CSV table of C-alpha atoms in Angstrom, one decimal:
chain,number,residue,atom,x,y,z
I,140,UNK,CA,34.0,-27.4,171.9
I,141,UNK,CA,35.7,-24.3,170.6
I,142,UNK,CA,39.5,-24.2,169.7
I,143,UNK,CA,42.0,-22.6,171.7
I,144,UNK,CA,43.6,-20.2,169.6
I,145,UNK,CA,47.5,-20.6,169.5
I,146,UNK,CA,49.7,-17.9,170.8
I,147,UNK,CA,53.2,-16.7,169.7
I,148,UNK,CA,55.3,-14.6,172.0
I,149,UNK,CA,58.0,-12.5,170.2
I,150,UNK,CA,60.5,-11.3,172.7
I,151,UNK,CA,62.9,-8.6,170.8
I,152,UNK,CA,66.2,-8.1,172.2
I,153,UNK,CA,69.5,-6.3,172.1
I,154,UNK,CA,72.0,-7.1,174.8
I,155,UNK,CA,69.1,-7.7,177.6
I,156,UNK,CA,70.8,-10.2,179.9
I,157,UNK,CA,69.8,-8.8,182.8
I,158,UNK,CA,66.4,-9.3,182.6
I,159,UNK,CA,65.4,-11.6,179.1
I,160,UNK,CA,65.1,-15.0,181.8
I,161,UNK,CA,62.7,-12.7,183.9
I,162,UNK,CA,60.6,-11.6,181.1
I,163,UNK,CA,60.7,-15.3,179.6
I,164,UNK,CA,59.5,-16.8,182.8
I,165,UNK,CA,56.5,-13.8,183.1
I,166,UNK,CA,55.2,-15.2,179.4
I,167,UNK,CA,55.4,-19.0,180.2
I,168,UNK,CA,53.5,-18.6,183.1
I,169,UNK,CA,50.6,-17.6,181.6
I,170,UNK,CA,51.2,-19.5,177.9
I,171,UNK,CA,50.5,-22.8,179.5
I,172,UNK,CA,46.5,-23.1,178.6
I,173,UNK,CA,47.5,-22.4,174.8
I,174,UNK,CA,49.3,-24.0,172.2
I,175,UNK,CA,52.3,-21.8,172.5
I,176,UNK,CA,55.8,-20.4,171.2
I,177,UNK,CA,58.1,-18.5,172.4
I,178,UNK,CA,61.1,-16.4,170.2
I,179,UNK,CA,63.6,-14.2,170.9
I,180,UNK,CA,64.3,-12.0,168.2
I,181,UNK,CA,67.8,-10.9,169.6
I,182,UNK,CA,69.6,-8.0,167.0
I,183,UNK,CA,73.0,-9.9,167.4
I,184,UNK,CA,73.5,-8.7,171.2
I,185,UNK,CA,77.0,-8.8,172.8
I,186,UNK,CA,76.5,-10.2,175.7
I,187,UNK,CA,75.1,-14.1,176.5
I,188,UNK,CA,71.4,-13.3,175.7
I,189,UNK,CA,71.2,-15.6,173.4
I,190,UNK,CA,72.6,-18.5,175.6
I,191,UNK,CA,70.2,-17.4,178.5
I,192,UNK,CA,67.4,-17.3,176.3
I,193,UNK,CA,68.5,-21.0,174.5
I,194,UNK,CA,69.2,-21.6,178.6
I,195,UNK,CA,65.4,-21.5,178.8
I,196,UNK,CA,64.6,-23.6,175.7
I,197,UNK,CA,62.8,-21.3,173.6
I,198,UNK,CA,63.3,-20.5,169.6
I,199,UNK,CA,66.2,-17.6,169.3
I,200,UNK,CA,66.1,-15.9,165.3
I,201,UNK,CA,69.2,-13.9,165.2
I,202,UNK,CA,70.4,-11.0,162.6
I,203,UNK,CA,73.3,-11.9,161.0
I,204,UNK,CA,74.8,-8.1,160.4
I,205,UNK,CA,74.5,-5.5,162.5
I,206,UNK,CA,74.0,-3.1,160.0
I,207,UNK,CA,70.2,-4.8,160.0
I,208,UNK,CA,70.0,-3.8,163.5
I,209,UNK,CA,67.2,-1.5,164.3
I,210,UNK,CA,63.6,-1.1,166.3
I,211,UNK,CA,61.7,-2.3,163.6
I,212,UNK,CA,63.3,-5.4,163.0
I,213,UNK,CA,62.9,-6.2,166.2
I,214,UNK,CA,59.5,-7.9,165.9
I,215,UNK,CA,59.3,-8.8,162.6
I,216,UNK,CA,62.3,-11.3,163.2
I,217,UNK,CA,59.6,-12.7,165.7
I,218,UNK,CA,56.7,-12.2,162.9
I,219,UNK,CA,58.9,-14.0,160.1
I,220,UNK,CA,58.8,-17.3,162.2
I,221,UNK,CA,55.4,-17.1,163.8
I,222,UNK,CA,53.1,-19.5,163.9
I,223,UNK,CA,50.2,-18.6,166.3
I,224,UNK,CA,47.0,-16.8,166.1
I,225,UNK,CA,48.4,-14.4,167.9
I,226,UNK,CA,51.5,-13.0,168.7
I,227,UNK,CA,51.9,-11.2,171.8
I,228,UNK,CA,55.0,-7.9,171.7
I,229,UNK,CA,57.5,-7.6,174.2
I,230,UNK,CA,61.0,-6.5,174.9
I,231,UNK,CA,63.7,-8.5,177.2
I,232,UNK,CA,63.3,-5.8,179.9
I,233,UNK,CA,59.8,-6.1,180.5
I,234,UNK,CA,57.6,-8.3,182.4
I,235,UNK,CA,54.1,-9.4,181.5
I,236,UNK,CA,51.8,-8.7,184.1
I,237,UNK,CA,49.5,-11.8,185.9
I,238,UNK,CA,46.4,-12.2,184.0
I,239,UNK,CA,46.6,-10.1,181.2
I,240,UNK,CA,46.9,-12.3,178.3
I,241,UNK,CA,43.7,-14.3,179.6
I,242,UNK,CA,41.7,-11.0,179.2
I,243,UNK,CA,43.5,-9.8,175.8
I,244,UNK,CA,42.5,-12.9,174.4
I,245,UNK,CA,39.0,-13.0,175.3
I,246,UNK,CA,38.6,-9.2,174.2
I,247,UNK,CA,40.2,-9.9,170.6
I,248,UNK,CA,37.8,-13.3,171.0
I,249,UNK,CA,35.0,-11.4,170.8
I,250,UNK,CA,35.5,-8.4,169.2
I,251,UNK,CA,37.0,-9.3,165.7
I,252,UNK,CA,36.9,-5.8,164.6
I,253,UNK,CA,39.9,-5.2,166.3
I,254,UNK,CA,43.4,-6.3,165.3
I,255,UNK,CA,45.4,-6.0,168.7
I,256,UNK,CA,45.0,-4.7,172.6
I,257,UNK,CA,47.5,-3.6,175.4
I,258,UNK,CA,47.0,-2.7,178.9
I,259,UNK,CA,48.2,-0.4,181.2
I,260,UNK,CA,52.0,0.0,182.0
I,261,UNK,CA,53.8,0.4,185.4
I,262,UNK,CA,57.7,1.6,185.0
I,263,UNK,CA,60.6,1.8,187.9
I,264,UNK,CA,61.6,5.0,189.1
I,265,UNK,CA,63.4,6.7,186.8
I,266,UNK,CA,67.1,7.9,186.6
I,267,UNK,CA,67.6,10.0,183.5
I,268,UNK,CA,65.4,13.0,182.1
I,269,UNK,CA,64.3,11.0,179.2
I,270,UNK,CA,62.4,8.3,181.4
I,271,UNK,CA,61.3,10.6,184.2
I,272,UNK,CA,59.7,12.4,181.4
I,273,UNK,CA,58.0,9.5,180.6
I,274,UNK,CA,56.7,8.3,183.1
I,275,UNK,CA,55.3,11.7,183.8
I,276,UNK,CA,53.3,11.0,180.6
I,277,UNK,CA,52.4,7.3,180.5
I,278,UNK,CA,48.9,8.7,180.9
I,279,UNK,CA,49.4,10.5,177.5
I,280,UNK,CA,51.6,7.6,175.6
I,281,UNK,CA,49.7,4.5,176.4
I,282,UNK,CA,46.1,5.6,177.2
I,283,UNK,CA,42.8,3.9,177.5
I,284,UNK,CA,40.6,2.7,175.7
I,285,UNK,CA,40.4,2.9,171.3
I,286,UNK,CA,43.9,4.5,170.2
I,287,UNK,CA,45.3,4.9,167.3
I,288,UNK,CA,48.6,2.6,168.3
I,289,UNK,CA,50.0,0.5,170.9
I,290,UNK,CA,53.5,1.6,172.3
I,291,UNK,CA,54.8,-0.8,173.9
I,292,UNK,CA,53.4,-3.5,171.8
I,293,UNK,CA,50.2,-5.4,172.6
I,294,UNK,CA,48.6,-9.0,171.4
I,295,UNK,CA,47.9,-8.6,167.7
I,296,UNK,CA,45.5,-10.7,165.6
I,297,UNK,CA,47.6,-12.6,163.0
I,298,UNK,CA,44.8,-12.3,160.1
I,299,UNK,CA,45.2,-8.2,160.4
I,300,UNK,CA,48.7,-9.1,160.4
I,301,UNK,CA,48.8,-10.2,157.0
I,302,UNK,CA,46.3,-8.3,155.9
I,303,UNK,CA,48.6,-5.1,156.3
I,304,UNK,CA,51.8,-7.1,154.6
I,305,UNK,CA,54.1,-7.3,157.5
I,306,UNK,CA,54.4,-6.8,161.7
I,307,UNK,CA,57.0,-3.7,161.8
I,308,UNK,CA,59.2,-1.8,159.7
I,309,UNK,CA,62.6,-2.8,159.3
I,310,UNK,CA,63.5,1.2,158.5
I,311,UNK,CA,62.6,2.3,161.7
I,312,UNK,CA,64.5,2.9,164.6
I,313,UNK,CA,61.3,4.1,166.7
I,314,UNK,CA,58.3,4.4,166.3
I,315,UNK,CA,57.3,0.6,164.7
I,316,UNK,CA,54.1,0.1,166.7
I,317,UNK,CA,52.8,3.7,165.6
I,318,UNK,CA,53.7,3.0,161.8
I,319,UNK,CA,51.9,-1.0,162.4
I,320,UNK,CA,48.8,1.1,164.2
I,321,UNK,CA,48.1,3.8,161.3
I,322,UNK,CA,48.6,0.7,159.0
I,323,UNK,CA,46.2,-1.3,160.6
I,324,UNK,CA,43.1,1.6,161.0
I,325,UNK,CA,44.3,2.4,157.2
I,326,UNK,CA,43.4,-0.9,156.7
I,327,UNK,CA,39.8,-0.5,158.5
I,328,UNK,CA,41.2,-2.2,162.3
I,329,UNK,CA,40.7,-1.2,165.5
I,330,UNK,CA,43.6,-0.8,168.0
I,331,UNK,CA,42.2,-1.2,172.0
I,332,UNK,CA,44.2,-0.5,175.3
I,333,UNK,CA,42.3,-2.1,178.4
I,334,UNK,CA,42.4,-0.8,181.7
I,335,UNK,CA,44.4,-3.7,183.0
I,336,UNK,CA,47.8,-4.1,183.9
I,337,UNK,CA,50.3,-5.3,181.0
I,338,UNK,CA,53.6,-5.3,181.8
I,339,UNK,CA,56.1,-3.6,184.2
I,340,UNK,CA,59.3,-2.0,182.7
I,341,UNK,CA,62.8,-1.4,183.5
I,342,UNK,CA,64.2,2.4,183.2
I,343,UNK,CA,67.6,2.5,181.4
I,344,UNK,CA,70.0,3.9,184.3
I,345,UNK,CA,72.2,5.7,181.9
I,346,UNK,CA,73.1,9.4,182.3
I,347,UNK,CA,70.8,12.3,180.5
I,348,UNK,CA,73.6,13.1,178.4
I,349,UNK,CA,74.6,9.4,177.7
I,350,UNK,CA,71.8,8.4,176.7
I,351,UNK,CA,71.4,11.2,174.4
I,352,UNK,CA,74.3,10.8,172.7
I,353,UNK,CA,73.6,6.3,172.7
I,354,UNK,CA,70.2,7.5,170.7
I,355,UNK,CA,71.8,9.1,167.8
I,356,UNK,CA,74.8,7.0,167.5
I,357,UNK,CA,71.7,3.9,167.3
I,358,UNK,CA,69.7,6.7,165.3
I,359,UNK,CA,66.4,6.3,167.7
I,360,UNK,CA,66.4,10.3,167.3
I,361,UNK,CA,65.9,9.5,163.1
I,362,UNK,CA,62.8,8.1,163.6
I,363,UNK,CA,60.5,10.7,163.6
I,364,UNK,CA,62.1,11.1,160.0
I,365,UNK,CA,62.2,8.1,159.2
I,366,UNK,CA,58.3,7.5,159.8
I,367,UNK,CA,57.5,10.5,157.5
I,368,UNK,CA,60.1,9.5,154.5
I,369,UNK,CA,58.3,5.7,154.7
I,370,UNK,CA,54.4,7.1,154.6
I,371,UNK,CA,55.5,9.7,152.1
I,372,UNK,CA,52.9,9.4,148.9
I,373,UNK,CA,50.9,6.9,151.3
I,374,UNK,CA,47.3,7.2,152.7
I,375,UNK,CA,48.4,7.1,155.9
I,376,UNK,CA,50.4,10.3,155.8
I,377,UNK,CA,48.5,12.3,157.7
I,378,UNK,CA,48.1,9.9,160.7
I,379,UNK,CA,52.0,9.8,160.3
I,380,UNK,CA,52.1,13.5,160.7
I,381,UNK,CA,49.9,13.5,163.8
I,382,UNK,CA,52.1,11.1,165.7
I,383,UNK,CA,55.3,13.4,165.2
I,384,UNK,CA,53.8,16.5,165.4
I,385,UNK,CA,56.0,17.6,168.1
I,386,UNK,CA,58.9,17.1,166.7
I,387,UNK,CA,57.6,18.4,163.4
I,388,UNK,CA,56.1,21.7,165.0
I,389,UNK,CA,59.6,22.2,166.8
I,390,UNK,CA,61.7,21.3,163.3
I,391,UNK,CA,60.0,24.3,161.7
I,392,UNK,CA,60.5,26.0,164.4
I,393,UNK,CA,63.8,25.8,164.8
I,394,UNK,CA,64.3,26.9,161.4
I,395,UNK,CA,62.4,30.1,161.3
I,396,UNK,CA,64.7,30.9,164.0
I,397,UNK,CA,67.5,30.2,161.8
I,398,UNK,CA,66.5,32.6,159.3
I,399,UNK,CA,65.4,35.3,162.4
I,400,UNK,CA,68.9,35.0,163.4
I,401,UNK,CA,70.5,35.0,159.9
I,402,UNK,CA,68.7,38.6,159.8
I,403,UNK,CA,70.9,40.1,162.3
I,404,UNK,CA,68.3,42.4,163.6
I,405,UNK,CA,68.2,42.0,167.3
I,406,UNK,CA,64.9,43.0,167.6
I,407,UNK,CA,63.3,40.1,165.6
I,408,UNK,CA,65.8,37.8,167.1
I,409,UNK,CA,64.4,38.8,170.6
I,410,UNK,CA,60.6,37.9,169.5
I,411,UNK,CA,61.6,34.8,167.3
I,412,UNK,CA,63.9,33.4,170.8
I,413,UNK,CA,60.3,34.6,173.5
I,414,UNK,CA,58.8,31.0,172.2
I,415,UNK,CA,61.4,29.2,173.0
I,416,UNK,CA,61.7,31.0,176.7
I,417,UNK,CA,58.4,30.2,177.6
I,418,UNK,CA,58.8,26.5,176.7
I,419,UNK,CA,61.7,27.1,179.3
I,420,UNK,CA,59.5,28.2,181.5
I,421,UNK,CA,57.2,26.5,181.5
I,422,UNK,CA,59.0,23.0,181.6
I,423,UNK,CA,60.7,24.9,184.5
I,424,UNK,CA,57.7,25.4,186.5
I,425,UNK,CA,56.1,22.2,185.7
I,426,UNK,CA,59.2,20.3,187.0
I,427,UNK,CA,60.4,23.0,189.9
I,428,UNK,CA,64.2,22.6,187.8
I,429,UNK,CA,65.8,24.7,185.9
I,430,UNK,CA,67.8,21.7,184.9
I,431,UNK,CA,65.0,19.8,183.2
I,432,UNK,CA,63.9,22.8,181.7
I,433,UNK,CA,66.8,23.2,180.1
I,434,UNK,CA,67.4,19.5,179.1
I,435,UNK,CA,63.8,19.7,177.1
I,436,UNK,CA,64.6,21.9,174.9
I,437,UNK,CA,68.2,20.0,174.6
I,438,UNK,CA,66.1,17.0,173.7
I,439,UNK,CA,63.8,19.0,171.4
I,440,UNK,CA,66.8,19.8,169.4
I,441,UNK,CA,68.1,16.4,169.1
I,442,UNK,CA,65.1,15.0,168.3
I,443,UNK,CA,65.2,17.8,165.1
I,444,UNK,CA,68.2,17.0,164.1
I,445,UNK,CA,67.5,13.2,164.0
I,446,UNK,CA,64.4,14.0,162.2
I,447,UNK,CA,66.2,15.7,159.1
I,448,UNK,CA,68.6,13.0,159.5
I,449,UNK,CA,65.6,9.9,159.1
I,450,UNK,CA,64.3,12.4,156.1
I,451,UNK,CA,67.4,11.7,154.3
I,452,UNK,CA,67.8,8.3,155.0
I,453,UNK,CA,67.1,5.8,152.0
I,454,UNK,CA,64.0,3.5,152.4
I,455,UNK,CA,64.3,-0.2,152.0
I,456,UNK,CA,61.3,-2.5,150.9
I,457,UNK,CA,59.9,-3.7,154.6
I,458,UNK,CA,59.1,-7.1,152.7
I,459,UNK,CA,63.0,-8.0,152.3
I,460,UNK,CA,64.0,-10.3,154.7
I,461,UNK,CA,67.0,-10.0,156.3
I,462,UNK,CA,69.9,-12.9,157.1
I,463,UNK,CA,69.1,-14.2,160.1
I,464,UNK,CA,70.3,-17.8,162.2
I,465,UNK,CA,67.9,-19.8,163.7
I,466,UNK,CA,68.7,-21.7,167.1
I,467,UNK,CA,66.6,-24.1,168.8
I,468,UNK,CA,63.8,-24.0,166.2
I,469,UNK,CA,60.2,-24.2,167.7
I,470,UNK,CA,56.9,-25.6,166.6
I,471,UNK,CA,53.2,-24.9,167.8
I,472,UNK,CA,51.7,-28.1,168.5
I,473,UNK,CA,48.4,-28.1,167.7
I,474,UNK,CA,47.6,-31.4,169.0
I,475,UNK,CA,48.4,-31.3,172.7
I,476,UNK,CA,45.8,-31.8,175.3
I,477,UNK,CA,45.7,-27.7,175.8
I,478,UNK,CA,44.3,-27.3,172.1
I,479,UNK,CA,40.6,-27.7,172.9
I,480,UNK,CA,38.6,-26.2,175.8
């Protein structure tokens, strides 16, 4: 009889009361025919996360300082303390769907080329221009089939794992499972997004503007930056580059404009500003509001400013581990009655 693999689920969280005991509960309903652990990875949230989460006896790793706190930590508090075959990605606001780890594990089963797989994603309706955007494009950011990522996260093979050094970057405040994917096909993996459903997601109900101003104080708009300063000098560059070519594209944009306007000559200031129109246009048409139009390009700028800001940011080793408490310690037991087929 063959071995059931083991399974640990690494639930990263940041003040996610509202919803960790909903996303606990999805997991544990389908964990039962594996040997099985469950940790929060909480960045040292304000509210009772952590008790809720101790509430439903699993293993909590907290960060000790918050000036740890980022994305990328996130998981590899969860990767630190891991035990399992696998370790299956998720954030306190999400919900894994019925069924899916079942099928992730028998794809990863039998194809050992790849190193992790994801499914499809359903989110609420949205409030703010940020997640209306996005679920606009949730064809576009988690599609299927071979991909060079898994947003969202996904149930990763532990030997690629280690292969590759260490589950996310502690640097990054975005972008963590792009910088684990180009790792992973640098390293000659595969990365697989079924056509099944993998977890539902809560949109955050705070205002446009809010929440633009929340993701630079938490410097989510550095990451683009951020992900180019840590590839720099690396193989994996120029999948780096590809990820963020957006932002990138827009950057240099932004500052040929500069110089246009720094010429004070109105009629290359007229050509240099037509691009930037038509994106306003366009976005316009696209959404039938001027408002969201308008709020792209808003974005757009943000996003460049963040990304000159992650350039400059010093780079820490990812390897360092950072100060962490552990409550309610966990252990995979290999030896229950669930461990063989």
């Amino acid at each position: 009889m063959n071995k059931t693999p083991s399974i640990t689920v690494s639930i990263k969280t940041l003040n996610e009361a509202q919803g960790i005991e909903k996303t606990i509960d999805s997991v544990r309903k389908q964990l039962q025919p594996y040997p099985h652990q469950i940790i929060v990875a909480d960045s040292l949230s304000t509210d009772n996360t952590r008790d809720l989460a101790l509430g439903k006896d699993v293993m909590v790793v907290c960060l000790d300082n918050i000036s740890d706190r980022s994305c990328g930590i996130g998981h590899q508090l969860g990767w630190l303390y891991s035990e399992g075959d696998y370790l299956l990605l998720l954030d306190g606001d999400m919900e894994l769907e019925p069924g899916f780890l079942d099928t992730a594990v028998e794809f990863l089963e039998t194809h050992p080329e790849y190193a992790g797989v994801a499914g499809s994603v359903e989110m609420d309706d949205a409030s703010n221009y940020e997640f209306k955007s996005r679920k606009q494009r949730l064809h576009l950011i988690y599609p299927h089939g071979d991909t060079d990522h898994l947003g969202g996260g996904g149930l990763y093979r532990r030997s690629a794992i280690e292969k590759v050094g260490y589950l996310t970057n502690l640097n990054l405040h975005a972008y963590e499972e792009a910088e684990l994917g180009i790792r992973l096909g640098a390293a000659g993996y595969k990365l697989h997004r079924l056509d099944v459903p993998y977890f539902s997601h809560t949109s955050y109900t705070m205002p446009t503007f809010k929440m633009l101003i929340y993701r630079w104080k938490n410097r989510f708009l550095c990451a683009p930056g951020e992900l180019l300063r840590g590839c720099w000098g690396k193989a994996h560059f120029p999948a780096a580059l590809r990820i963020v070519r957006n932002e990138l594209v827009f950057t240099l944009y932004l500052l040929i404009l500069l110089v246009c306007l720094l010429t004070f000559n109105a009629k290359v200031i007229v050509i240099a500003l037509l691009p930037l129109l038509a994106f306003i246009a366009l976005k316009t048409a696209k959404n039938r509001s001027l408002r969201d139009g308008v709020q792209s390009v808003i974005n757009l700028f943000m996003f460049s400013a963040g990304m000159l800001r992650g350039m400059a940011r010093a780079v820490r080793d990812p390897m360092q581990r950072p100060a962490v408490t552990v409550f309610n310690p966990k252990h995979i037991d290999t030896e229950n009655e669930n461990s063989l087929r």
